[in-house]
């Protein structure tokens, strides 16, 4: 390249980055995936609006070859990420429904697409109808798994059964669709004949899954030894990726399938940290530079300025087949598994998203000469429309109220029997977790049946990777939390109570906790004083609330209950609740229960003290005693608020009240 061409290339890259970031941000402001704006960035500077004036100024012909090379590298990296994020572990427990929805969402649009292709072939100069028809059918069948996952995250649907089933169905759909497309592309590249090299696809697949996959597990050991993703590890991954792409090109299948397969064979179990770090690294190059270049190169080929009446008719038919085929196929697949109509409609809407994945496929079809530029332009419009409509349509079919209801239903199903004495422990992260769970177990240990529900609500990551699904950091946090909660649950079960584990993501953890309390309907709620939304828990009607203020002594020589404070509203008084909690804890540790009423006790408190056999003594705190206060009075290890009955005066209007003064901060 000449010095002038290098300068033009650098100028063009700067323009691409700025335009893609600007329109991506505008798309997010409008509630759309950023990819919509980034694809439009390419279309806007193409010939549709300004002819070739802008494109020739920014991207003269002598640099377009270099841009195309960068675009192909971005394409390969993106397809590697798509393959890496497809995890069939999501299918566990949902295999039948996920496969049914996926098959329905592939087979019906495939068939309808083939029929449509017979119509389109007549006025688009198609000579090899068979590969063209198969390609159109396959293009209609694809779901953009990254966009689907992003919508689920943005709408807080991952905590619902619909969200889980959509992820599972999307994963199966990706495997089916990309396998189908690989065959179609090989068929199309051979001009309608199957090239003999395609027979090498079988040994290629065997080598990747039986040889390369076990070898890649060594990367986990190397990463754990180093404590981070080193340049050497990333270099090995990238070299393997490019070799896999070269192999698929050599056997007559496009490089994107080699990238997808290499991502699919990357280690999953125990590799969550490696995956997240890899995606963070690739985002810096892929999202900011290489993928926007791909969008622009694709957009320069989109020309809607010459679309006439025939083109509009073709576009209407393409949209009808794409939307109807995908929606009806997924909906019928869901209904065959007795999924309720509203949920089936939500699944079908999610499976109808195509996004960047569709643009990738269409670009391959254009490169191979299967599509002409006019049809390519119309299919790009279809990809944009089906992606943009998913969010608004989902808001109608499956509104936020339905999401909240289904999330509560899923949580309720995870709990034990309705007759069990239930203690809900909101488990913090870190060293405070084990003492809090131990306290919750002590409270429930003498009851039969009893259960201690261990719950943790995780906020979505503030800094989310933009490439792929954006779930890598969340999945890493969820995997870590589930492992920690499982370890904490084991000793609980050894002492007798059942110990269900709940871990949820939420955009509003404080509100999610209130919902969880209302769903579980526990007898006792055990929390840390620094819990998000703690003030809302204090104000809400609900169970007996046990707050860990400071870490209890180990061991306890006695349990001292200051039962003179707090009325408990219209429910159980704070003093009575504190005494009963203290009695359970004293019995669990075989120590004396001491009651300090601060003067003459009320008739009810005196009766409870006599019932529990507590010793009444206004004595100072023993250095090793567990100190409990009623309500929020005095210094103590634990504070207890009695069960409060619902009241019209006690409605939560905000769940973002700051932590009370004096409470420990996180």
XYZ file of C-alpha atoms in Angstrom:
666
model
C 0.000 0.000 0.000
C 1.155 3.539 -0.687
C 1.558 6.086 2.074
C -1.581 7.828 0.822
C -3.562 4.562 0.948
C -2.373 3.902 4.492
C -3.582 7.352 5.501
C -6.954 6.739 3.842
C -7.236 3.413 5.664
C -6.558 4.986 9.048
C -9.050 7.778 8.355
C -11.683 5.270 7.282
C -11.151 3.144 10.407
C -11.561 6.197 12.646
C -14.824 7.091 10.899
C -16.080 3.518 11.256
C -15.381 3.387 14.989
C -17.036 6.731 15.749
C -20.118 6.070 13.627
C -20.624 2.550 15.009
C -20.312 3.697 18.642
C -22.666 6.644 18.072
C -25.436 4.686 16.360
C -24.992 1.744 18.738
C -25.548 4.100 21.693
C -28.629 5.607 20.014
C -30.051 2.112 19.457
C -29.593 1.265 23.150
C -31.342 4.506 24.123
C -34.298 3.390 22.006
C -34.416 0.011 23.754
C -32.854 -1.888 20.859
C -29.725 -4.058 20.777
C -26.623 -2.036 19.896
C -26.086 -4.275 16.868
C -29.123 -2.660 15.185
C -27.457 0.755 15.225
C -24.089 -0.652 14.199
C -25.550 -2.417 11.162
C -27.439 0.751 10.246
C -24.128 2.629 10.402
C -22.946 0.579 7.453
C -26.215 0.957 5.569
C -26.371 4.749 6.058
C -23.009 5.444 4.446
C -23.713 2.999 1.642
C -25.389 3.767 -1.678
C -28.979 3.681 -0.360
C -29.019 7.361 0.725
C -25.992 9.076 -0.768
C -25.096 6.935 -3.724
C -21.354 6.382 -3.815
C -20.377 9.911 -2.769
C -19.752 9.270 0.940
C -18.453 5.717 0.534
C -15.954 6.718 -2.166
C -14.760 9.641 -0.051
C -14.206 7.621 3.122
C -13.386 4.248 1.568
C -11.777 4.577 -1.869
C -11.429 1.399 -3.873
C -7.700 0.974 -3.178
C -8.309 0.365 0.559
C -11.436 -1.785 0.357
C -9.376 -4.937 -0.020
C -7.630 -4.193 3.278
C -10.982 -3.423 4.914
C -12.402 -6.704 3.625
C -9.445 -8.572 5.153
C -10.026 -6.920 8.549
C -13.745 -7.665 8.263
C -13.049 -11.371 7.719
C -10.841 -11.487 10.810
C -13.636 -9.824 12.814
C -16.089 -12.343 11.407
C -13.919 -15.250 12.486
C -13.535 -13.856 16.015
C -17.286 -13.300 16.297
C -18.103 -16.836 15.197
C -15.569 -18.221 17.668
C -17.372 -16.309 20.419
C -20.766 -17.617 19.266
C -19.470 -21.181 19.406
C -17.778 -20.606 22.769
C -20.988 -19.295 24.335
C -23.213 -22.147 23.129
C -23.397 -24.354 26.205
C -25.681 -27.371 26.046
C -25.623 -27.547 29.846
C -28.593 -25.157 29.626
C -30.583 -27.989 28.025
C -30.438 -30.193 31.127
C -33.906 -30.809 32.463
C -35.439 -29.129 29.406
C -34.234 -31.491 26.674
C -37.563 -32.500 25.220
C -39.093 -29.015 25.164
C -35.888 -27.326 23.942
C -35.405 -29.803 21.098
C -39.076 -29.550 20.132
C -39.015 -25.737 20.016
C -35.715 -25.741 18.118
C -36.799 -28.283 15.528
C -40.066 -26.445 14.981
C -38.266 -23.119 14.592
C -35.893 -24.627 12.022
C -38.014 -27.030 9.978
C -41.031 -24.802 9.258
C -39.082 -21.677 8.173
C -36.728 -23.940 6.207
C -39.627 -25.391 4.231
C -41.341 -22.048 3.738
C -38.018 -20.471 2.737
C -37.431 -23.121 0.071
C -40.879 -22.466 -1.388
C -40.239 -18.709 -1.341
C -36.880 -19.257 -3.065
C -38.645 -20.892 -6.012
C -40.548 -17.623 -6.483
C -37.484 -15.403 -5.981
C -35.275 -17.408 -8.340
C -37.399 -16.474 -11.331
C -36.598 -12.750 -11.258
C -33.151 -12.677 -9.657
C -31.323 -14.475 -12.440
C -30.720 -17.657 -10.435
C -29.418 -20.547 -12.533
C -28.617 -23.094 -9.817
C -31.960 -23.223 -8.061
C -31.203 -26.082 -5.635
C -28.354 -24.447 -3.654
C -30.167 -21.099 -3.815
C -33.378 -22.586 -2.390
C -31.532 -24.439 0.353
C -29.590 -21.311 1.281
C -32.717 -19.139 1.522
C -34.408 -21.808 3.635
C -31.418 -22.106 5.950
C -31.121 -18.314 6.266
C -34.758 -18.156 7.367
C -34.087 -20.758 10.080
C -31.341 -19.032 12.062
C -31.759 -17.478 15.506
C -29.209 -14.957 16.778
C -28.266 -16.594 20.077
C -26.227 -13.578 21.316
C -29.122 -11.164 20.692
C -31.597 -13.571 22.311
C -29.455 -13.831 25.444
C -29.016 -10.049 25.585
C -32.793 -9.496 25.436
C -33.310 -12.018 28.247
C -30.767 -10.167 30.378
C -32.142 -6.710 29.665
C -35.673 -7.817 30.513
C -34.626 -9.744 33.642
C -36.066 -12.958 32.173
C -33.177 -15.290 33.010
C -34.847 -16.029 36.364
C -37.977 -17.414 34.659
C -38.660 -20.786 33.096
C -39.307 -19.057 29.773
C -35.842 -17.491 29.921
C -34.152 -20.793 30.723
C -36.041 -22.615 28.001
C -35.254 -19.854 25.478
C -31.525 -20.163 26.225
C -31.704 -23.953 25.890
C -33.722 -23.772 22.671
C -31.384 -21.135 21.245
C -28.367 -23.354 21.969
C -29.932 -26.369 20.240
C -31.126 -24.151 17.373
C -27.561 -22.892 16.853
C -26.183 -26.428 16.601
C -28.882 -27.519 14.125
C -28.836 -24.356 12.008
C -25.056 -24.053 11.698
C -24.712 -27.731 10.814
C -27.374 -27.291 8.143
C -25.735 -24.130 6.845
C -22.320 -25.769 6.620
C -23.767 -28.364 4.250
C -25.661 -25.764 2.243
C -22.582 -23.554 1.880
C -20.471 -26.503 0.750
C -23.201 -27.411 -1.750
C -23.410 -23.812 -2.984
C -19.638 -23.419 -3.236
C -19.558 -26.488 -5.473
C -22.022 -24.922 -7.894
C -24.761 -27.380 -6.976
C -22.449 -30.392 -6.782
C -21.072 -31.729 -3.521
C -17.250 -31.353 -3.701
C -15.240 -34.416 -2.795
C -13.362 -32.432 -0.129
C -16.537 -32.246 1.947
C -15.950 -35.894 2.866
C -13.034 -34.619 4.950
C -15.551 -32.901 7.244
C -16.025 -36.186 9.123
C -12.357 -36.696 10.086
C -12.108 -32.953 10.786
C -14.978 -33.160 13.277
C -13.530 -36.299 14.886
C -10.135 -34.656 15.331
C -11.675 -31.504 16.821
C -13.870 -33.294 19.358
C -11.688 -36.314 20.201
C -8.171 -34.842 19.984
C -8.261 -31.030 20.119
C -10.941 -30.787 22.815
C -8.989 -32.841 25.430
C -5.814 -30.912 24.600
C -7.577 -27.590 25.167
C -8.397 -28.618 28.726
C -4.729 -28.117 29.474
C -5.350 -24.404 29.027
C -7.405 -24.469 32.231
C -4.448 -25.860 34.151
C -2.143 -23.265 32.614
C -4.567 -20.455 33.441
C -5.000 -21.628 37.057
C -1.236 -21.908 37.458
C -0.705 -18.373 36.160
C -3.732 -16.954 37.956
C -4.838 -15.081 34.840
C -5.169 -15.317 31.075
C -1.608 -14.841 29.854
C -0.578 -13.733 26.346
C 0.832 -17.224 25.750
C -2.497 -18.891 26.531
C -4.431 -16.435 24.372
C -1.853 -16.872 21.605
C -2.362 -20.652 21.612
C -6.135 -20.165 21.433
C -5.917 -17.730 18.519
C -3.479 -19.941 16.606
C -5.766 -22.943 17.076
C -8.736 -20.857 15.962
C -7.049 -19.749 12.755
C -5.849 -23.285 11.960
C -9.398 -24.576 12.409
C -10.667 -21.862 10.033
C -7.971 -22.782 7.482
C -9.006 -26.447 7.696
C -12.678 -25.741 6.955
C -11.763 -23.478 4.054
C -9.552 -26.260 2.670
C -12.366 -28.828 2.733
C -14.803 -26.516 0.955
C -16.669 -25.140 3.978
C -16.419 -21.454 4.888
C -13.952 -20.354 7.582
C -16.768 -19.205 9.878
C -17.702 -22.843 10.528
C -14.155 -23.637 11.608
C -14.358 -20.705 14.028
C -17.702 -21.892 15.380
C -16.483 -25.461 15.899
C -13.293 -24.312 17.637
C -15.413 -22.249 20.018
C -17.706 -25.226 20.583
C -14.817 -27.519 21.628
C -13.381 -25.046 24.150
C -13.589 -26.439 27.718
C -16.759 -25.596 29.634
C -16.717 -27.321 33.053
C -14.413 -25.378 35.334
C -13.540 -22.964 32.546
C -15.875 -20.098 33.391
C -13.029 -17.788 34.422
C -11.078 -18.550 31.236
C -14.134 -17.874 29.088
C -14.892 -14.550 30.736
C -11.301 -13.331 30.497
C -11.069 -14.447 26.863
C -14.208 -12.543 25.909
C -13.015 -9.441 27.739
C -9.778 -9.511 25.759
C -11.432 -10.139 22.409
C -13.955 -7.367 22.994
C -11.247 -4.746 22.855
C -10.373 -5.658 19.267
C -13.494 -7.347 17.942
C -16.263 -5.004 19.073
C -14.463 -1.701 18.781
C -12.754 -2.244 15.445
C -13.142 -5.444 13.469
C -16.906 -6.032 13.701
C -17.738 -2.406 12.804
C -15.520 -2.839 9.737
C -17.590 -5.898 8.851
C -20.805 -3.898 9.275
C -19.529 -1.194 6.943
C -18.346 -3.629 4.282
C -21.745 -5.335 4.420
C -23.570 -1.993 4.436
C -21.734 -0.784 1.355
C -23.306 -3.685 -0.510
C -26.852 -2.725 0.577
C -28.585 -0.543 -2.000
C -32.275 0.138 -1.430
C -32.434 3.103 -3.766
C -33.303 0.936 -6.761
C -36.009 -1.160 -5.087
C -39.129 -0.923 -7.237
C -42.571 -2.494 -7.042
C -41.176 -5.984 -7.623
C -38.573 -5.452 -4.932
C -41.200 -4.299 -2.452
C -43.276 -7.380 -3.235
C -40.235 -9.569 -2.660
C -39.511 -7.777 0.621
C -43.083 -8.245 1.841
C -42.921 -11.969 1.053
C -39.502 -12.328 2.694
C -40.752 -10.633 5.869
C -43.941 -12.702 5.917
C -42.068 -15.990 5.537
C -39.321 -15.047 7.995
C -41.664 -13.858 10.741
C -44.487 -16.363 10.258
C -42.299 -19.412 9.710
C -40.073 -18.877 12.718
C -42.867 -17.768 15.044
C -45.320 -20.511 14.071
C -42.664 -23.244 14.161
C -41.399 -22.308 17.635
C -44.932 -21.722 18.951
C -46.179 -25.104 17.778
C -43.097 -26.814 19.181
C -43.758 -25.194 22.561
C -47.482 -25.977 22.585
C -46.776 -29.641 21.773
C -44.977 -29.716 25.124
C -48.000 -28.162 26.872
C -46.328 -24.815 27.433
C -48.949 -22.158 28.139
C -49.936 -19.950 25.164
C -48.426 -16.739 26.578
C -45.117 -18.424 27.351
C -45.111 -20.181 23.989
C -45.651 -16.796 22.307
C -42.739 -15.299 24.247
C -40.495 -18.195 23.196
C -41.532 -17.821 19.565
C -40.820 -14.079 19.666
C -37.356 -14.646 21.105
C -36.525 -17.317 18.533
C -37.429 -14.822 15.780
C -34.414 -12.593 16.468
C -31.714 -12.778 13.796
C -29.344 -9.868 14.335
C -25.703 -10.048 13.372
C -25.838 -13.817 12.880
C -28.131 -13.362 9.899
C -25.866 -10.687 8.416
C -22.946 -13.117 8.664
C -24.878 -15.782 6.759
C -26.080 -13.372 4.093
C -22.553 -12.067 3.579
C -21.329 -15.612 2.999
C -24.112 -16.124 0.462
C -23.099 -12.913 -1.312
C -19.422 -13.907 -1.352
C -20.263 -17.287 -2.872
C -22.508 -15.732 -5.527
C -25.626 -17.466 -4.194
C -27.305 -14.090 -3.587
C -27.197 -11.055 -5.843
C -26.833 -7.591 -4.316
C -30.513 -6.649 -4.624
C -31.666 -9.772 -2.789
C -28.876 -9.355 -0.255
C -30.197 -5.856 0.480
C -33.738 -7.112 1.018
C -32.577 -9.909 3.316
C -30.560 -7.424 5.398
C -33.744 -5.384 5.885
C -35.466 -8.573 7.040
C -32.697 -9.207 9.580
C -33.035 -5.669 10.965
C -36.840 -5.777 11.149
C -37.058 -9.186 12.869
C -34.465 -8.127 15.426
C -35.982 -4.704 16.108
C -39.515 -6.069 16.536
C -38.556 -8.639 19.165
C -38.370 -6.240 22.122
C -41.634 -4.312 21.575
C -43.548 -7.497 20.689
C -42.207 -9.254 23.765
C -43.388 -6.364 25.950
C -46.942 -7.011 24.722
C -46.928 -10.816 24.782
C -44.907 -11.248 27.961
C -45.040 -8.017 30.005
C -43.085 -7.348 33.178
C -45.983 -8.464 35.372
C -45.918 -11.891 33.726
C -42.135 -12.062 34.171
C -42.464 -11.314 37.894
C -45.258 -13.858 38.318
C -43.357 -16.620 36.555
C -40.154 -15.843 38.460
C -42.061 -16.161 41.733
C -43.600 -19.434 40.571
C -40.169 -20.837 39.733
C -38.841 -19.844 43.149
C -41.852 -21.409 44.858
C -41.246 -24.668 43.010
C -37.642 -24.741 44.278
C -38.796 -24.706 47.905
C -39.793 -27.678 49.988
C -43.169 -28.653 51.413
C -45.667 -25.990 52.374
C -45.952 -27.377 55.910
C -42.268 -27.051 56.773
C -40.966 -24.538 59.298
C -39.033 -22.284 56.972
C -36.068 -20.043 57.705
C -34.922 -17.886 54.788
C -31.273 -16.845 55.031
C -30.128 -14.038 52.749
C -26.519 -15.126 52.454
C -23.909 -12.393 51.920
C -20.671 -12.996 50.078
C -17.448 -13.423 52.008
C -16.595 -14.397 55.561
C -19.984 -13.354 57.004
C -21.802 -16.113 55.113
C -20.940 -19.128 57.288
C -21.906 -17.584 60.688
C -25.205 -16.317 59.248
C -26.103 -19.746 57.827
C -25.127 -21.380 61.128
C -27.502 -19.042 62.988
C -30.331 -19.822 60.587
C -29.723 -23.541 61.078
C -29.747 -23.191 64.872
C -33.166 -21.515 64.676
C -34.639 -24.342 62.580
C -32.728 -27.352 63.933
C -35.303 -28.502 66.530
C -38.278 -28.250 64.154
C -39.580 -31.138 62.089
C -40.151 -30.757 59.196
C -37.922 -27.736 58.698
C -35.920 -26.130 55.948
C -33.286 -23.440 55.750
C -33.461 -21.708 52.386
C -30.098 -20.246 51.375
C -30.616 -17.337 49.018
C -28.339 -14.863 47.274
C -29.502 -12.143 44.884
C -26.803 -10.952 42.517
C -26.853 -7.644 40.642
C -26.090 -7.787 36.949
C -22.531 -6.777 36.162
C -22.119 -3.036 35.692
C -19.416 -3.487 33.055
C -20.731 -6.036 30.566
C -18.876 -7.243 27.525
C -20.671 -6.183 24.359
C -19.507 -9.015 22.134
C -21.558 -12.214 22.150
C -24.269 -12.714 24.733
C -22.650 -10.587 27.434
C -23.414 -13.331 29.966
C -19.879 -14.544 30.620
C -19.324 -12.379 33.709
C -22.785 -13.145 35.071
C -22.343 -16.877 34.525
C -18.988 -16.752 36.276
C -20.547 -14.986 39.274
C -23.489 -17.411 39.305
C -21.237 -20.469 39.129
C -19.128 -19.160 42.005
C -22.194 -18.336 44.125
C -23.895 -21.669 43.493
C -20.725 -23.528 44.473
C -20.412 -21.471 47.659
C -24.080 -21.937 48.579
C -23.852 -25.687 47.940
C -20.885 -25.893 50.333
C -22.826 -23.928 52.957
C -25.911 -26.128 52.510
C -24.106 -29.421 53.193
C -23.680 -28.961 56.996
C -27.256 -27.663 57.237
C -28.578 -30.938 55.822
C -26.341 -32.941 58.146
C -28.150 -31.348 61.094
C -31.587 -32.306 59.793
C -33.313 -29.427 57.972
C -33.639 -29.434 54.208
C -31.519 -26.751 52.539
C -32.805 -25.531 49.159
C -30.462 -23.126 47.389
C -31.669 -20.077 45.453
C -29.358 -17.838 43.435
C -30.871 -15.170 41.213
C -29.751 -12.227 39.121
C -31.753 -9.038 39.285
C -31.483 -5.513 37.964
C -33.013 -4.403 41.315
C -31.754 -6.745 44.075
C -33.677 -4.949 46.832
C -37.002 -5.392 45.043
C -36.124 -8.998 44.196
C -35.507 -9.754 47.881
C -38.922 -8.387 48.855
C -40.507 -10.500 46.130
C -38.602 -13.550 47.304
C -39.757 -13.061 50.892
C -43.351 -12.762 49.719
C -43.009 -15.910 47.602
C -41.244 -18.106 50.161
C -43.436 -16.936 53.088
C -40.797 -17.907 55.661
C -41.411 -18.077 59.391
C -38.071 -16.392 60.070
C -35.872 -14.231 57.857
C -32.152 -14.005 58.737
C -30.215 -11.122 57.155
C -27.016 -9.146 57.539
C -27.402 -5.510 58.615
C -25.649 -4.375 55.433
C -28.103 -6.173 53.145
C -29.246 -4.160 50.114
C -32.764 -2.909 50.718
C -32.528 -3.549 54.462
C -34.715 -0.584 55.363
C -37.424 -1.890 53.050
C -37.313 -5.231 54.862
C -37.715 -3.429 58.206
C -40.725 -1.490 56.939
C -42.472 -4.359 55.169
C -45.044 -6.672 56.635
C -43.513 -10.105 56.892
C -41.856 -12.777 58.987
C -39.844 -12.549 62.169
C -36.706 -10.684 61.096
C -33.359 -11.638 62.640
C -30.588 -9.175 61.794
C -26.910 -9.977 62.292
C -25.436 -6.690 63.520
C -21.956 -7.875 64.537
C -20.337 -11.299 64.361
C -21.479 -13.460 67.330
C -18.862 -14.790 69.746
C -17.600 -18.338 69.363
C -18.544 -20.276 71.430
C -21.462 -18.854 73.419
C -21.558 -19.223 77.176
C -25.149 -17.953 77.344
C -27.838 -16.232 75.320
C -28.836 -12.848 76.741
C -32.103 -11.430 75.374
C -32.985 -7.801 76.045
C -36.720 -8.184 75.578
C -37.898 -4.759 76.641
C -37.882 -2.905 73.313
C -40.095 -2.846 70.247
C -43.820 -3.411 69.883
C -43.938 -5.344 66.614
C -46.898 -3.403 65.281
C -50.078 -5.459 64.875
C -48.221 -8.791 64.838
C -45.963 -10.616 67.301
C -44.125 -8.205 69.610
C -40.424 -7.737 69.082
C -39.743 -8.779 72.677
C -41.629 -12.067 72.363
C -39.995 -12.823 69.007
C -36.537 -12.094 70.451
C -37.164 -14.450 73.368
C -38.333 -17.286 71.127
C -35.377 -16.879 68.764
C -33.049 -16.754 71.771
C -34.584 -19.946 73.169
C -33.911 -21.820 69.912
C -30.315 -20.611 69.820
C -29.713 -21.417 73.481
C -31.133 -24.923 73.055
C -29.075 -25.523 69.903
C -25.864 -24.766 71.825
C -26.915 -26.188 75.201
C -26.448 -22.918 77.095
C -28.566 -20.850 79.473
C -31.212 -18.390 78.277
C -31.185 -15.107 80.205
C -33.940 -12.498 79.831
C -33.425 -8.818 80.595
C -36.747 -6.970 80.426
C -35.406 -3.576 81.547
C -37.877 -3.411 84.429
C -41.238 -4.957 85.116
C -42.204 -7.065 82.053
C -45.623 -6.987 80.448
C -48.006 -9.818 81.241
C -47.404 -11.393 77.826
C -43.608 -11.175 78.052
C -43.675 -12.603 81.578
C -45.764 -15.533 80.324
C -43.328 -16.209 77.496
C -40.337 -16.068 79.898
C -42.055 -18.574 82.173
C -42.965 -20.813 79.200
C -39.390 -20.855 77.948
C -37.837 -21.322 81.396
C -35.576 -18.300 81.005
C -33.739 -16.797 83.959
C -34.587 -13.126 84.536
C -31.565 -11.045 85.380
C -30.674 -7.429 84.474
C -27.028 -8.416 84.319
C -24.255 -6.871 82.198
C -23.227 -8.543 78.974
C -21.114 -11.605 79.600
C -18.064 -11.236 77.346
C -18.825 -14.513 75.586
C -22.640 -14.341 75.573
C -24.740 -13.979 72.451
C -26.648 -10.732 72.954
C -30.050 -10.243 71.288
C -32.161 -7.094 71.431
C -35.806 -6.625 70.570
C -36.236 -4.219 67.698
C -33.449 -1.746 66.951
C -32.697 -0.669 70.517
C -29.337 -1.071 72.179
C -26.105 -2.714 71.109
C -26.209 -6.405 70.355
C -25.006 -9.195 68.113
C -28.529 -9.827 66.808
C -31.666 -7.720 66.509
C -35.082 -9.314 66.238
C -38.227 -7.760 64.831
C -41.467 -9.663 65.393
C -43.761 -10.881 62.661
C -45.756 -7.995 61.229
C -49.185 -8.315 59.714
C -50.029 -6.517 56.438
C -51.216 -2.973 56.893
C -52.413 -0.316 54.475
C -50.039 2.088 56.238
C -47.024 -0.119 55.558
C -46.571 -0.249 51.817
C -43.186 -0.068 50.194
C -42.896 2.807 47.760
C -39.140 2.568 47.338
C -36.677 -0.284 47.619
C -33.580 1.851 47.341
C -33.613 3.353 50.845
C -30.023 3.727 52.078
C -28.683 1.401 54.736
C -29.556 2.769 58.207
C -26.975 4.877 60.000
C -24.655 2.750 62.064
C -25.154 -0.382 59.996
C -21.963 -1.841 58.519
C -21.381 -0.903 54.895
C -20.326 -3.285 52.130
